[in-house]
Coordinates of C-alpha atoms and ligand atoms in Angstrom, one line a residue:
X211 CA 0.9 24.1 5.2
X212 CA -2.0 23.2 7.4
X213 CA -3.3 25.8 9.8
X214 CA -2.3 25.7 13.5
X215 CA -5.1 24.8 16.0
X216 CA -6.6 27.3 18.3
X217 CA -9.1 26.9 21.2
X218 CA -11.1 29.2 23.3
X219 CA -14.4 29.3 25.2
X220 CA -16.7 31.2 27.5
X221 CA -19.1 30.1 30.1
X222 CA -22.9 30.3 29.4
X223 CA -23.5 32.1 32.6
X224 CA -25.7 35.0 31.5
X225 CA -28.7 35.4 29.1
X226 CA -26.7 37.9 27.1
X227 CA -23.1 38.5 26.3
X228 CA -22.1 42.1 27.1
X229 CA -20.1 44.6 25.0
X230 CA -16.9 43.7 26.9
X231 CA -17.3 40.0 25.9
X232 CA -17.9 41.0 22.3
X233 CA -15.1 43.6 21.9
X234 CA -12.7 41.9 24.3
X235 CA -13.1 38.3 23.1
X236 CA -15.7 37.3 20.5
X237 CA -14.7 39.9 17.9
X238 CA -11.1 38.6 18.1
X239 CA -12.2 35.0 17.8
X240 CA -14.1 35.9 14.6
X241 CA -10.9 37.4 13.1
X242 CA -8.8 34.5 14.2
X243 CA -10.9 31.8 12.6
X244 CA -9.4 32.7 9.2
X245 CA -5.8 32.1 10.2
X246 CA -6.3 29.2 12.5
X247 CA -8.1 25.9 12.7
X248 CA -10.3 27.2 15.5
X249 CA -12.3 25.3 18.1
X250 CA -14.7 27.5 20.0
X251 CA -16.5 26.0 23.0
X252 CA -19.4 26.8 25.3
X253 CA -18.1 25.9 28.7
X254 CA -21.3 24.6 30.3
X255 CA -19.4 22.2 32.7
X256 CA -17.5 25.2 34.0
X257 CA -20.8 27.1 34.6
X258 CA -22.0 24.4 37.0
X259 CA -19.0 24.9 39.3
X260 CA -21.4 27.5 40.9
X261 CA -25.1 26.8 41.5
X262 CA -27.2 27.2 38.3
X263 CA -30.9 27.0 37.7
X264 CA -31.3 24.1 35.2
X265 CA -33.8 25.8 32.9
X266 CA -31.8 29.0 32.9
X267 CA -28.6 27.1 32.1
X268 CA -30.2 25.4 29.2
X269 CA -31.5 28.7 27.8
X270 CA -28.3 30.5 28.4
X271 CA -26.3 27.8 26.6
X272 CA -28.4 28.2 23.5
X273 CA -28.4 32.0 23.8
X274 CA -24.6 32.0 24.1
X275 CA -24.2 29.8 21.0
X276 CA -26.7 31.9 19.0
X277 CA -24.7 35.0 19.8
X278 CA -21.4 33.4 18.8
X279 CA -22.8 32.5 15.4
X280 CA -24.6 35.8 15.0
X281 CA -21.4 37.7 15.8
X282 CA -19.6 35.9 13.0
X283 CA -18.3 32.5 14.3
X284 CA -18.9 30.5 11.2
X285 CA -19.7 26.8 11.9
X286 CA -18.3 25.9 8.5
X287 CA -14.9 27.5 9.3
X288 CA -14.6 26.8 13.0
X289 CA -15.6 23.9 15.1
X290 CA -18.3 25.3 17.4
X291 CA -19.2 22.9 20.2
X292 CA -20.6 22.3 23.6
X293 CA -18.1 21.1 26.3
X294 CA -20.6 18.6 27.9
X295 CA -21.2 17.0 24.5
X296 CA -17.5 15.9 24.3
X297 CA -17.0 13.4 27.1
X298 CA -13.2 13.5 26.8
X299 CA -13.2 16.9 28.6
X300 CA -14.3 15.4 31.9
X301 CA -12.2 12.3 31.3
X302 CA -8.9 14.1 30.7
X303 CA -9.7 16.4 33.6
X304 CA -9.7 13.4 35.9
X305 CA -6.2 12.3 34.6
X306 CA -4.9 15.8 35.0
X307 CA -6.4 16.1 38.5
X308 CA -4.1 13.2 39.4
X309 CA -1.0 15.0 38.3
X310 CA -1.9 18.4 39.8
X311 CA -0.6 19.3 43.3
X312 CA -3.1 20.3 45.9
X313 CA -1.0 23.3 46.7
X314 CA -0.7 24.2 43.1
X315 CA -4.4 24.2 42.7
X316 CA -4.8 26.2 45.9
X317 CA -2.8 29.0 44.5
X318 CA -5.2 29.9 41.7
X319 CA -6.4 33.4 42.4
X320 CA -9.8 33.0 40.6
X321 CA -10.7 30.2 42.9
X322 CA -9.7 32.3 45.9
X323 CA -11.8 35.2 44.7
X324 CA -14.8 33.1 43.8
X325 CA -14.7 30.9 46.8
X326 CA -14.6 33.9 49.1
X327 CA -17.7 35.3 47.4
X328 CA -19.4 31.9 47.8
X329 CA -18.1 31.6 51.4
X330 CA -15.7 28.7 51.8
X331 CA -18.3 26.1 53.0
X332 CA -20.5 26.4 50.0
X333 CA -17.6 26.6 47.4
X334 CA -17.6 23.2 45.5
X335 CA -14.8 20.8 44.8
X336 CA -15.7 21.5 41.1
X337 CA -14.8 25.1 41.6
X338 CA -11.5 24.1 43.1
X339 CA -10.6 21.9 40.1
X340 CA -12.0 24.4 37.6
X341 CA -8.6 25.3 36.2
X342 CA -7.7 21.6 35.7
X343 CA -10.9 21.1 33.6
X344 CA -9.8 24.2 31.7
X345 CA -6.4 22.6 31.1
X346 CA -8.2 19.5 29.7
X347 CA -10.4 21.7 27.4
X348 CA -7.3 23.1 25.9
X349 CA -4.8 20.2 25.8
X350 CA -7.3 17.9 24.0
X351 CA -7.1 20.0 20.9
X352 CA -3.3 20.5 20.7
X353 CA -3.7 24.2 20.1
X354 CA -0.8 26.5 19.5
X355 CA -2.7 29.5 20.8
X356 CA -5.4 30.2 23.3
X357 CA -6.9 33.7 23.1
X358 CA -8.1 34.8 26.5
X359 CA -8.4 37.9 28.7
X360 CA -5.7 38.9 31.2
X361 CA -7.7 37.3 34.0
X362 CA -7.0 33.9 32.5
X363 CA -3.3 34.1 32.4
X364 CA -2.7 32.1 35.5
X365 CA -4.9 29.3 34.2
X366 CA -2.9 29.2 31.0
X367 CA 0.3 29.0 33.0
X368 CA -1.1 26.0 34.9
X369 CA -2.2 24.4 31.6
X370 CA 1.4 24.7 30.3
X371 CA 2.9 23.3 33.5
X372 CA 0.6 20.3 33.4
X373 CA 1.3 19.7 29.7
X374 CA 5.1 19.8 30.3
X375 CA 4.8 17.6 33.4
X376 CA 2.7 15.0 31.5
X377 CA 5.1 15.1 28.5
X378 CA 8.2 14.6 30.6
X379 CA 6.7 11.8 32.8
X380 CA 4.9 9.8 30.1
X381 CA 6.4 11.0 26.8
X382 CA 5.5 13.6 24.2
X383 CA 1.7 13.9 24.1
X384 CA 0.6 17.5 24.3
X385 CA 1.4 20.6 22.3
X386 CA 2.5 23.3 24.8
X387 CA -0.1 26.1 24.2
X388 CA 0.6 29.8 24.3
X389 CA -1.8 32.3 25.8
X390 CA -2.7 34.9 23.3
X391 CA -3.6 37.7 25.7
X392 CA -6.2 40.0 24.2
X393 CA -5.3 43.6 24.1
X394 CA -5.7 45.6 27.3
X395 CA -7.0 48.5 25.1
X396 CA -10.0 46.3 24.3
X397 CA -11.1 46.5 28.0
X398 CA -14.5 48.0 28.4
X399 CA -15.6 49.6 31.7
X400 CA -18.9 49.8 33.5
X401 CA -21.0 52.8 32.4
X402 CA -22.0 53.6 36.0
X403 CA -18.7 52.8 37.6
X404 CA -16.1 53.4 34.9
X405 CA -13.1 52.3 36.9
X406 CA -14.5 48.7 37.2
X407 CA -14.6 46.5 34.1
X408 CA -18.0 45.8 32.5
X409 CA -19.2 42.6 33.9
X410 CA -22.3 40.4 34.0
X411 CA -22.2 40.6 37.8
X412 CA -22.5 44.4 37.9
X413 CA -25.7 46.5 38.0
X414 CA -27.6 46.1 34.7
X415 CA -27.5 49.9 34.2
X416 CA -23.8 49.9 33.7
X417 CA -23.7 47.0 31.3
X418 CA -24.4 47.1 27.5
X419 CA -25.9 43.7 26.6
X420 CA -25.9 42.4 23.1
X421 CA -29.4 41.0 23.5
X422 CA -30.9 44.2 24.9
X423 CA -33.4 46.2 22.9
X424 CA -31.8 49.2 21.2
X425 CA -33.9 51.6 23.2
X426 CA -32.5 50.1 26.4
X427 CA -28.9 50.5 25.1
X428 CA -29.5 54.1 24.2
X429 CA -30.9 54.8 27.6
X430 CA -27.9 53.2 29.3
X431 CA -25.4 55.1 27.3
X432 CA -27.2 58.4 27.7
X433 CA -27.3 57.8 31.5
X434 CA -23.6 56.9 31.7
X435 CA -21.5 58.6 34.3
X436 CA -19.1 61.3 33.0
X437 CA -17.6 64.2 35.0
X438 CA -18.2 67.9 35.9
X439 CA -16.1 69.6 33.3
X440 CA -17.0 69.4 29.7
X441 CA -13.9 68.5 27.7
X442 CA -13.9 65.4 25.6
X443 CA -10.5 64.0 26.1
X444 CA -9.0 60.6 26.9
X445 CA -7.6 60.6 30.4
X446 CA -8.5 57.3 32.1
X447 CA -7.3 58.5 35.5
X448 CA -9.2 61.8 35.8
X449 CA -11.9 61.3 33.3
X450 CA -12.7 57.6 33.5
X451 CA -16.3 57.8 32.2
X452 CA -15.5 60.0 29.1
X453 CA -12.4 57.9 28.4
X454 CA -14.5 54.7 28.5
X455 CA -17.0 56.2 26.0
X456 CA -14.2 57.2 23.7
X457 CA -12.7 53.7 24.1
X458 CA -16.0 52.1 23.2
X459 CA -16.5 54.4 20.3
X460 CA -13.1 53.7 19.0
X461 CA -13.5 49.9 19.3
X462 CA -16.9 49.8 17.5
X463 CA -16.0 52.3 14.8
X464 CA -12.3 51.5 14.1
X465 CA -11.5 55.2 14.4
X466 CA -8.5 56.1 16.6
X467 CA -9.1 57.9 19.9
X468 CA -6.9 60.8 18.7
X469 CA -9.2 61.3 15.7
X470 CA -12.3 61.1 17.8
X471 CA -10.9 63.7 20.3
X472 CA -10.2 66.1 17.3
X473 CA -13.7 65.5 15.9
X474 CA -15.4 66.3 19.2
X475 CA -13.4 69.5 19.9
X476 CA -15.9 72.1 21.0
X477 CA -18.8 69.6 21.3
X478 CA -20.5 68.5 24.5
X479 CA -21.0 65.2 26.4
X480 CA -24.6 65.0 25.0
X481 CA -23.2 64.8 21.4
X482 CA -20.6 62.2 22.4
X483 CA -23.3 60.0 24.0
X484 CA -25.6 60.3 21.0
X485 CA -22.8 59.3 18.6
X486 CA -21.5 56.5 20.8
X487 CA -25.1 55.1 21.1
X488 CA -25.5 55.1 17.4
X489 CA -22.2 53.5 16.7
X490 CA -22.8 50.8 19.3
X491 CA -26.2 50.0 18.1
X492 CA -25.0 49.8 14.5
X493 CA -22.7 46.9 15.6
X494 CA -24.8 45.1 18.2
X495 CA -28.3 45.4 16.7
X496 CA -27.6 43.1 13.7
X497 CA -26.1 40.6 16.1
X498 CA -29.2 40.7 18.3
X499 CA -31.5 40.2 15.4
X500 CA -29.6 37.3 13.9
X501 CA -29.3 35.6 17.3
X502 CA -33.0 36.1 17.9
X503 CA -33.8 34.4 14.6
X504 CA -31.5 31.5 15.4
X505 CA -33.2 31.1 18.8
X506 CA -36.6 30.8 17.1
X507 CA -35.6 27.3 15.8
X508 CA -33.9 25.5 18.7
X509 CA -34.0 22.1 16.9
X510 CA -31.9 23.5 14.1
X511 CA -29.6 25.3 16.5
X512 CA -29.2 22.1 18.6
X513 CA -28.4 20.0 15.6
X514 CA -25.8 22.5 14.4
X515 CA -24.2 22.3 17.8
X516 CA -24.4 18.6 17.9
X517 CA -22.5 18.3 14.6
X518 CA -19.8 20.7 15.9
X519 CA -19.5 18.6 19.0
X520 CA -19.2 15.4 16.9
X521 CA -16.3 17.0 15.0
X522 CA -14.6 18.1 18.2
X523 CA -15.1 14.7 19.6
X524 CA -12.9 13.1 16.9
X525 CA -9.7 15.0 17.9
X526 CA -10.6 14.9 21.6
X527 CA -11.0 11.1 21.5
X528 CA -7.7 10.7 19.7
X529 CA -5.8 12.7 22.2
X530 CA -7.5 11.0 25.1
X531 CA -6.7 7.5 23.7
X532 CA -3.1 8.5 23.5
X533 CA -3.2 9.7 27.1
X534 CA -4.8 6.5 28.4
X535 CA -2.3 4.4 26.5
X536 CA 0.7 6.4 27.8
X537 CA -0.4 6.1 31.5
X538 CA -1.0 2.4 31.2
X539 CA -4.7 2.0 30.9
X540 CA -5.9 -1.1 28.9
X541 CA -7.3 -0.1 25.5
X542 CA -11.0 -0.5 25.1
X543 CA -10.7 -2.7 21.9
Ligands
LIG896 P1 -16.3 36.5 31.4 O1 -17.7 36.9 31.0 O2 -15.7 37.3 32.5 O3 -16.2 35.0 31.6 O4 -15.4 36.7 30.1 C1 -15.4 36.1 28.9 C2 -14.4 36.7 28.0 O5 -14.8 38.1 27.7 C3 -13.0 36.7 28.5 O6 -12.1 36.4 27.4 C4 -12.8 38.2 29.0 O7 -11.4 38.6 28.9 C5 -13.7 39.0 28.1 N1 -14.2 40.1 28.8 C6 -15.0 40.1 29.9 N2 -15.3 41.3 30.4 C7 -14.6 42.2 29.6 C8 -14.5 43.6 29.5 N3 -15.2 44.4 30.4 N4 -13.7 44.2 28.6 C9 -13.1 43.4 27.7 N5 -13.2 42.1 27.7 C10 -13.9 41.4 28.6
LIG897 N1 -12.3 30.1 32.3 C1 -12.6 30.9 31.1 C2 -13.3 32.2 31.4 O1 -13.9 32.3 32.5 C3 -13.6 30.1 30.1 C4 -12.9 28.8 29.6 C5 -13.2 27.5 30.0 C6 -11.8 28.8 28.7 N2 -12.4 26.7 29.3 C7 -11.5 27.4 28.5 C8 -11.1 29.8 28.0 C9 -10.5 27.0 27.7 C10 -10.1 29.4 27.2 C11 -9.8 28.0 27.0 O2 -13.2 33.1 30.6

């Protein structure tokens, strides 16, 4: 039996992925490429829904791609591609825009959050239709599953609604995708503010970046916020900092939090931080090194991405052609 399709993506909106992106998303993607016919995308068209410096965007897109590959996305197993290199994304988004209600789009909470931050006058129309472009990203590839974080659940619901609406108005066209919500336990918190999730928009001191030098990572972990008692125990409510360190350690080592608590009985926070730093570096340093190597030859990296995009284009074009046909547009040839 052939494998079911799967699609996911991230925006190239920082010069490094952080540990949350790796443990919460990328790591799962690597595991899922065995079982699924996976499409992994760099969502550069989504990134420009908020202002971007062109040089920075170009660099971040390559850096994001290099980190995907370095973390284990295998371009021979999965189709790794750049959203803007597959024109059907923007084309299908237009069609889907035309079957999306204005009120429906207005209810998307991520738009509300982001447009509030940008103040409503400067928020773009692109930001408003962001979830519709995301629906196009997904539906072009007929995926059964879409692995995403909890924050993307509403966008997946919209995607399913649009797919069902299109199918019922124009005839069976799209597979109805399922969100594969990545485990809540894989959530990584900020080192300085351990009740907030680790994020590229937080202070650098609280964020472990894949592309940081090891010495920087050690310093950040050693300087992480704990609490005034000295017991190493998982208690997210009362001991958020220590619990986050235990969660990170567990995620990078595969050891259970219970076993770690037992192993640290009688030891201090200094010991915990040293071990966590070692374990984190053991995982991210090889990724950083490999990504750095890949970035030394951008021609080769670009051509690898172009061939992934060409492969993605085949399925995307076929889906788009069927959509155009169903809605009554004259075929091109
Ligand atoms: P973002 O950088 O917010 O666009 O997120 C890209 C992906 O990384 C999404 O699938 C998120 O769910 C995941 N992710 C982001 N931050 C974290 C975090 N602190 N812990 C776990 N997963 C995260
Ligand atoms: N909006 C997603 C995020 O911020 C990124 C994304 C764009 C995506 N297109 C997608 C995720 C399609 C899954 C499927 O994380």
